[in-house]
Coordinates of C-alpha atoms in Angstrom, one line a residue:
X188 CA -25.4 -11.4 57.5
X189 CA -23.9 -12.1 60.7
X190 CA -26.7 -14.8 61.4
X191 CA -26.2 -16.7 58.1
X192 CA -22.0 -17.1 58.7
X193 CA -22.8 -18.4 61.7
X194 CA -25.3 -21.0 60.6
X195 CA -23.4 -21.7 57.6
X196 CA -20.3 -22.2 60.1
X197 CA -22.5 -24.2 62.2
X198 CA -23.5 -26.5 59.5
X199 CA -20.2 -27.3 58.0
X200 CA -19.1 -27.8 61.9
X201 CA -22.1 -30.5 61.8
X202 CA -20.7 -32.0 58.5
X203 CA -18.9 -35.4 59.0
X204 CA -17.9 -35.2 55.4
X205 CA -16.5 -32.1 55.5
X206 CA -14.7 -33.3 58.9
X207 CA -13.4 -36.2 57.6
X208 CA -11.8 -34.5 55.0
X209 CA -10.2 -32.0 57.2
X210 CA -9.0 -34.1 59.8
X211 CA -7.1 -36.4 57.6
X212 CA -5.5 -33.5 54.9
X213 CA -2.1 -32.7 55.1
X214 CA -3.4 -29.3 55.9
X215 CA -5.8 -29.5 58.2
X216 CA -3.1 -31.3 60.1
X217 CA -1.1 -27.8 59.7
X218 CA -4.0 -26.4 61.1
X219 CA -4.4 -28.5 64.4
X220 CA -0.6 -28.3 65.3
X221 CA -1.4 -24.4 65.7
X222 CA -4.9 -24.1 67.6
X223 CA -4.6 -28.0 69.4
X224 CA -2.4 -28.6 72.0
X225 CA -2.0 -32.1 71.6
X226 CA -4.0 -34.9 70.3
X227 CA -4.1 -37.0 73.7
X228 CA -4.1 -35.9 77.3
X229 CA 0.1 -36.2 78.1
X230 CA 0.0 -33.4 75.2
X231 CA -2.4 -31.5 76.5
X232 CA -0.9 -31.0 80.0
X233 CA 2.5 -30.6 78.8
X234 CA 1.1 -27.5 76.8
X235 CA -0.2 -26.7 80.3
X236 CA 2.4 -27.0 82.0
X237 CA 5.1 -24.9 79.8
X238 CA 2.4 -22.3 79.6
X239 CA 2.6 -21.9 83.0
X240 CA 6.1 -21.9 83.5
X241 CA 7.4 -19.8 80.3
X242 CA 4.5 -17.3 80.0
X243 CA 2.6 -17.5 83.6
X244 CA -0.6 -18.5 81.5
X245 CA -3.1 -21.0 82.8
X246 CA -5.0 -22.9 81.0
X247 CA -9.0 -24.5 80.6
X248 CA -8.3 -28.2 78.9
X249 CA -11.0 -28.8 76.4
X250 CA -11.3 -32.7 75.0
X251 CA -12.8 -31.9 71.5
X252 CA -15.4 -34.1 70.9
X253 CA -18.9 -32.3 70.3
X254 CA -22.3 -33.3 69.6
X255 CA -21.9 -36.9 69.8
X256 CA -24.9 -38.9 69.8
X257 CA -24.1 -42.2 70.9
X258 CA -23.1 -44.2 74.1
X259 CA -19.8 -45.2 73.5
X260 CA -18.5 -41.7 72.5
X261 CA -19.9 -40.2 75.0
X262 CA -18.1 -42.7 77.4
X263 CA -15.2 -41.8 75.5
X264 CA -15.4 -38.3 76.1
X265 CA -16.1 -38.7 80.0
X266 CA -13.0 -40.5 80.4
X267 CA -11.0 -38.4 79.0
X268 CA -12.2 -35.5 80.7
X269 CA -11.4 -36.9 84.3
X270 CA -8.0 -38.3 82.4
X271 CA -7.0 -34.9 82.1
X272 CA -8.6 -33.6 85.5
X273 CA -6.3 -36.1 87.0
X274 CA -3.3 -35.3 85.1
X275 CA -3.8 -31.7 86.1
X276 CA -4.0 -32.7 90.0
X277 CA -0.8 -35.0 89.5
X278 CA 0.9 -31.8 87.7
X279 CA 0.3 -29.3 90.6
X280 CA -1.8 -27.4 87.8
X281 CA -5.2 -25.6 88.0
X282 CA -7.4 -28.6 87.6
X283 CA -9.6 -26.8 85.2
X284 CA -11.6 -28.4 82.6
X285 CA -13.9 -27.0 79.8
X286 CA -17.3 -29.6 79.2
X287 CA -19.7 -28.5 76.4
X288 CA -23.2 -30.6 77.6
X289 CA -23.5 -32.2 74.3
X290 CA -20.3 -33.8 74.7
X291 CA -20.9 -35.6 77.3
X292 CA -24.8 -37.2 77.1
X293 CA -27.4 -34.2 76.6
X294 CA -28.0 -35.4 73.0
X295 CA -28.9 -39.1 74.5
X296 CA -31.1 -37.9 77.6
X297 CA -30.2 -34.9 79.6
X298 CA -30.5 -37.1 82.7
X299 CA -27.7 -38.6 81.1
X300 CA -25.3 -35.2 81.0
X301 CA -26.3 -34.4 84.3
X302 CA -24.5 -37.4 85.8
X303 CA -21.8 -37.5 83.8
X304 CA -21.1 -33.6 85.1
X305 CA -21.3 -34.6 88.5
X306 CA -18.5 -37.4 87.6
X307 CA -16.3 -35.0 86.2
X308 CA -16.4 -32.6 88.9
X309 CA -16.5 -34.9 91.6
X310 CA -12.9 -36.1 89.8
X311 CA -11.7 -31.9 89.6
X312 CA -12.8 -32.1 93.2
X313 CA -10.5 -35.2 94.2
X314 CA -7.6 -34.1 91.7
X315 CA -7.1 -30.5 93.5
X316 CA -8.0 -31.3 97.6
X317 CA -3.4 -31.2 97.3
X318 CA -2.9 -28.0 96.2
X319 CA -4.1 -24.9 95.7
X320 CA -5.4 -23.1 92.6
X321 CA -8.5 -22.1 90.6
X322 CA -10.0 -25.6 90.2
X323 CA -13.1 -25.8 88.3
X324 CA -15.6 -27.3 85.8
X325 CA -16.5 -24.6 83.4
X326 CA -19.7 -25.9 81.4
X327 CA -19.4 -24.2 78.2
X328 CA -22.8 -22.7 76.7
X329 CA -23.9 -23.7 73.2
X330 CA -26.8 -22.7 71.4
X331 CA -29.8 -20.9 73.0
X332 CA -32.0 -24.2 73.4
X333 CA -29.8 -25.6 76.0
X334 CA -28.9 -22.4 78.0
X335 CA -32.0 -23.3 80.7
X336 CA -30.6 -26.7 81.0
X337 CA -26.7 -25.8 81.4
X338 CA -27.9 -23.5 83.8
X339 CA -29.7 -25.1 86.1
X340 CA -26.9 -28.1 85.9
X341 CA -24.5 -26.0 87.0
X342 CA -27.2 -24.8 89.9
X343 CA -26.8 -28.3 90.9
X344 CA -23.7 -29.3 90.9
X345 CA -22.9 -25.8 92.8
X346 CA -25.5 -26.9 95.4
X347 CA -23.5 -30.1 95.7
X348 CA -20.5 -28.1 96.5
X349 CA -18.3 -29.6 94.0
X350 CA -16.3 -26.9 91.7
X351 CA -18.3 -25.5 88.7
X352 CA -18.4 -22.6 86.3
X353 CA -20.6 -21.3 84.1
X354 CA -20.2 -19.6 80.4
X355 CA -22.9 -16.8 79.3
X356 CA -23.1 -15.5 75.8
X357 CA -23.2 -11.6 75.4
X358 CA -25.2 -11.7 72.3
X359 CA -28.2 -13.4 73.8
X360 CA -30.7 -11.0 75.3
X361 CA -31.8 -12.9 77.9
X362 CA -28.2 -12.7 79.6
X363 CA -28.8 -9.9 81.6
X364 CA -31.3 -11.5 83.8
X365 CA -29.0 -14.8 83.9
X366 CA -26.2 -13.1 84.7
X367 CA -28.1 -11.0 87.7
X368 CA -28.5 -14.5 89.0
X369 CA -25.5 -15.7 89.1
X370 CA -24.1 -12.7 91.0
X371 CA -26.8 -12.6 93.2
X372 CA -25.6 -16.4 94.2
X373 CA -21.9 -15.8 94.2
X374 CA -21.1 -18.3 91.0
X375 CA -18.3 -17.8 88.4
X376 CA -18.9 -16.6 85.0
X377 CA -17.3 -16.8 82.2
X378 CA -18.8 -14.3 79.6
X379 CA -17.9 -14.5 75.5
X380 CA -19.5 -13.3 72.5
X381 CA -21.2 -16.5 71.7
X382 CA -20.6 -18.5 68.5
X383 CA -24.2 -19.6 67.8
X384 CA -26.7 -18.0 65.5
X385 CA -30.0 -17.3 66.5
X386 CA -33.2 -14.5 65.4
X387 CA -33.9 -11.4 66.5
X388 CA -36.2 -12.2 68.5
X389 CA -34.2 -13.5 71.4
X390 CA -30.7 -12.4 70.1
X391 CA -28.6 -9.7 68.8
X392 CA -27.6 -9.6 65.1
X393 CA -25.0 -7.0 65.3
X394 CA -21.8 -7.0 66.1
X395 CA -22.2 -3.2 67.1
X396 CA -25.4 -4.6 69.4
X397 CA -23.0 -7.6 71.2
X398 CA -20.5 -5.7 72.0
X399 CA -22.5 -3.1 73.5
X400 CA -23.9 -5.9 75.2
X401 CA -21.0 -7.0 76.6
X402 CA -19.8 -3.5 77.7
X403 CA -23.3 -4.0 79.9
X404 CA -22.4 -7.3 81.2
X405 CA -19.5 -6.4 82.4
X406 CA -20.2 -3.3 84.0
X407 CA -22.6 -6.2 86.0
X408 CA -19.9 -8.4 86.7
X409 CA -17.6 -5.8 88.1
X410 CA -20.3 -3.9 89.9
X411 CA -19.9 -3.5 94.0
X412 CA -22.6 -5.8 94.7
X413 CA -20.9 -8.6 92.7
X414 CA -17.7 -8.0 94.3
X415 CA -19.8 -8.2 98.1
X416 CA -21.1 -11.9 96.9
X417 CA -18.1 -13.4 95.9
X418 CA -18.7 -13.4 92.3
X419 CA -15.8 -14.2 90.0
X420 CA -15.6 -12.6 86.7
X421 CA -14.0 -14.5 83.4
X422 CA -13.8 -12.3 80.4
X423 CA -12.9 -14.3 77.1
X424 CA -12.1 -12.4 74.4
X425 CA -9.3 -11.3 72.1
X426 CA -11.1 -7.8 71.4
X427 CA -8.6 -5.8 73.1
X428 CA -11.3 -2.7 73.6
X429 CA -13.2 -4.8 75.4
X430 CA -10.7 -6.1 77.7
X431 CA -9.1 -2.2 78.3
X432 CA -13.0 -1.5 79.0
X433 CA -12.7 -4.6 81.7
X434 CA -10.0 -3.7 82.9
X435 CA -10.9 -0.1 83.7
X436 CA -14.3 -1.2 85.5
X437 CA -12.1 -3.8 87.6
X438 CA -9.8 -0.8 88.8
X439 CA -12.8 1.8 89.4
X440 CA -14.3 -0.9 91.2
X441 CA -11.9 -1.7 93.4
X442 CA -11.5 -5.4 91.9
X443 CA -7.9 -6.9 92.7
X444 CA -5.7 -7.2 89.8
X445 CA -4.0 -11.0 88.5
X446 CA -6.9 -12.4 91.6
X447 CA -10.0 -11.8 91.7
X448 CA -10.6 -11.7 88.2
X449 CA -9.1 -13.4 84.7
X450 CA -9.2 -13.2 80.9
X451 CA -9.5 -16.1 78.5
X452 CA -8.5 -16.4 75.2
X453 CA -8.0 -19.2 72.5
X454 CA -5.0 -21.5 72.1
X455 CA -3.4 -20.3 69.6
X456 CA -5.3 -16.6 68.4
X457 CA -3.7 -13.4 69.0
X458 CA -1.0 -14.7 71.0
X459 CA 1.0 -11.6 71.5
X460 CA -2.5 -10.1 73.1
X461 CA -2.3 -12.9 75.8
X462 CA 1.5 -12.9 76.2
X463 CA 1.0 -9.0 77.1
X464 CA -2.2 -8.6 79.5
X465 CA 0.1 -11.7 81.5
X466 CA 2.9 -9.6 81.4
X467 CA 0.9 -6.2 82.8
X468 CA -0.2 -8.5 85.7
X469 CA -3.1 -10.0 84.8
X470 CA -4.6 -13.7 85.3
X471 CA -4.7 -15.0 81.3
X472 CA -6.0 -18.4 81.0
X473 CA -6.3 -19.9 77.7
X474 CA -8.8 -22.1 76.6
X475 CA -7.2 -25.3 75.6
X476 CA -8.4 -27.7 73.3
X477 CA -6.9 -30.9 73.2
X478 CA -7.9 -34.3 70.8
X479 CA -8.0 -35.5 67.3
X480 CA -11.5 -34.4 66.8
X481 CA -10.9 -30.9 66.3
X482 CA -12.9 -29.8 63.5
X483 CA -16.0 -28.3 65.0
X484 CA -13.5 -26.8 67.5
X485 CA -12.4 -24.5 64.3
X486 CA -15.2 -24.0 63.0
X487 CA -17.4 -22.5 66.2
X488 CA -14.1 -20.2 66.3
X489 CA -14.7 -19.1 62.9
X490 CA -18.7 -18.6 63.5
X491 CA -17.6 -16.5 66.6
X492 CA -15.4 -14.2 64.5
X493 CA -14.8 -13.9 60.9
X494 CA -11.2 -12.4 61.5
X495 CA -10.5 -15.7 63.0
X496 CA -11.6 -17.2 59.7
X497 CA -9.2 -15.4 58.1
X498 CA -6.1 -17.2 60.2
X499 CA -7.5 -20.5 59.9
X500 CA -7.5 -19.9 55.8
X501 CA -3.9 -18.9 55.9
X502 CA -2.8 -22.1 57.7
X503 CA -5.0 -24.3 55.5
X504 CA -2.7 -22.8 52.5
X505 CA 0.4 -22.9 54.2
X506 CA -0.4 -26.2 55.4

């Protein structure tokens, strides 16, 4: 059951149709004010930036824009990313920008994403060399037949020393032995649940199976051996269990509270959980879409979590 919401999810997230009706309603545009932080990148960064200074939240800016297929959007997409990177640097702000690969040329020619990556951290690089901060190019992951490639871009790009991330889903199986990897090399994760569907065979189906998952992932990324490498945990969730459960692991494990590690959540989805782990002295950083193309945005959220579903229906009727 799980599989088929997400690939129906998938699909209508695919749907220019379906988008085009969205984006233009009256309601969707109720929709975007609440999960979008702005439809350009001035908007973005001012969300940013009072996020910062009202609630101590960072944030990850996100230009939606995802699985494009031709050249001039995919140019599009790269400018505004090192827009925004720039605009962070000017701001004194974390310089700290999401990129999903498909965005940004893996569709075209992987060859093609690859460079553009480099562009874009090369700009995070040259934005942040003023001030400090947690600057970073955090490569989203998307579905299971470009996790081998995201990785090893982000191998390279790490190799080049420029600032990258990497995100790792908790309901593929293979994630164990990727994220073993990464700690052994000292990188920063980012773990979720994962929004993508995929069979049994190389995934788990249950939502009793990822989280269980995930409590395994984490007790990786908070172990003593990845605190000796320099490994940075991310934990994105709004499953409150699971961030008590991280949480506990940092403490036992002698991990420095509001530094060495952070939670991420959604712009916009259980606010009040955000607002709170901030005010207990934890590093929040919320992940921070900005743009007019925000459709398949909403509904990978949906895919991730049917609860969410349920909040994006309500402001489609308020709307």
């Amino acid at each position: 059951m799980r599989r088929l919401w997400q690939m129906t999810m998938i699909k209508l997230a695919r749907s220019q149709r379906v988008k085009a009706w969205a984006q233009s309603s009256r309601a969707g545009t109720a929709l975007a004010t609440r999960y979008v932080a702005g439809s350009n990148v001035v908007e973005g960064v001012a969300c940013a930036t009072q996020l910062l200074r009202n609630k101590q939240i960072r944030a990850s800016l996100f230009y939606l824009g995802e699985y494009v297929d031709t050249p001039e959007l995919v140019a599009q997409n790269v400018a505004a990313k090192i827009a925004v990177a720039t605009a962070l640097g000017d701001a004194g702000l974390d310089v700290h920008v999401s990129v999903d690969p498909t965005q940004i040329g893996h569709q075209l020619n992987p060859a093609i994403a690859r460079q553009n990556a480099f562009r874009i951290a090369e700009a995070i690089a040259l934005a942040s060399r003023s001030h400090a901060g947690s600057h970073m190019l955090m490569l989203d992951m998307e579905d299971q037949g470009v996790t081998d490639a995201t990785l090893a871009l982000h191998n390279d790009i790490r190799a080049a020393g420029l600032p990258v991330a990497v995100t790792l889903q908790a309901y593929l199986k293979r994630s164990a032995n990727d994220m073993n990897s990464l700690i052994s090399s000292g990188a920063t994760v980012r773990l979720v649940k994962g929004a993508f569907a995929a069979g049994a065979d190389v995934a788990y189906t249950t939502r009793r199976e990822v989280k269980s998952n995930s409590r395994n992932l984490i007790d990786l990324m908070f172990s003593k051996d990845a605190k000796a490498t320099g490994f940075k945990p991310i934990i994105a969730t709004h499953d409150d269990e699971l961030q008590h459960y991280a949480s506990q692991r940092a403490k036992e494990q002698g991990w420095v509270k509001g530094v060495e590690y952070e939670f991420e959540m959604l712009l916009g989805v259980h606010s009040e959980l955000a607002e709170l782990q901030a005010s207990n002295g934890e590093r929040v950083r919320l992940y921070t879409p900005f743009g007019s193309d925000w459709w398949p945005h909403a509904m990978r959220r949906i895919g991730e979590n049917p609860a969410n579903g349920m909040l994006l229906a309500r402001s489609l009727v308020s709307g």
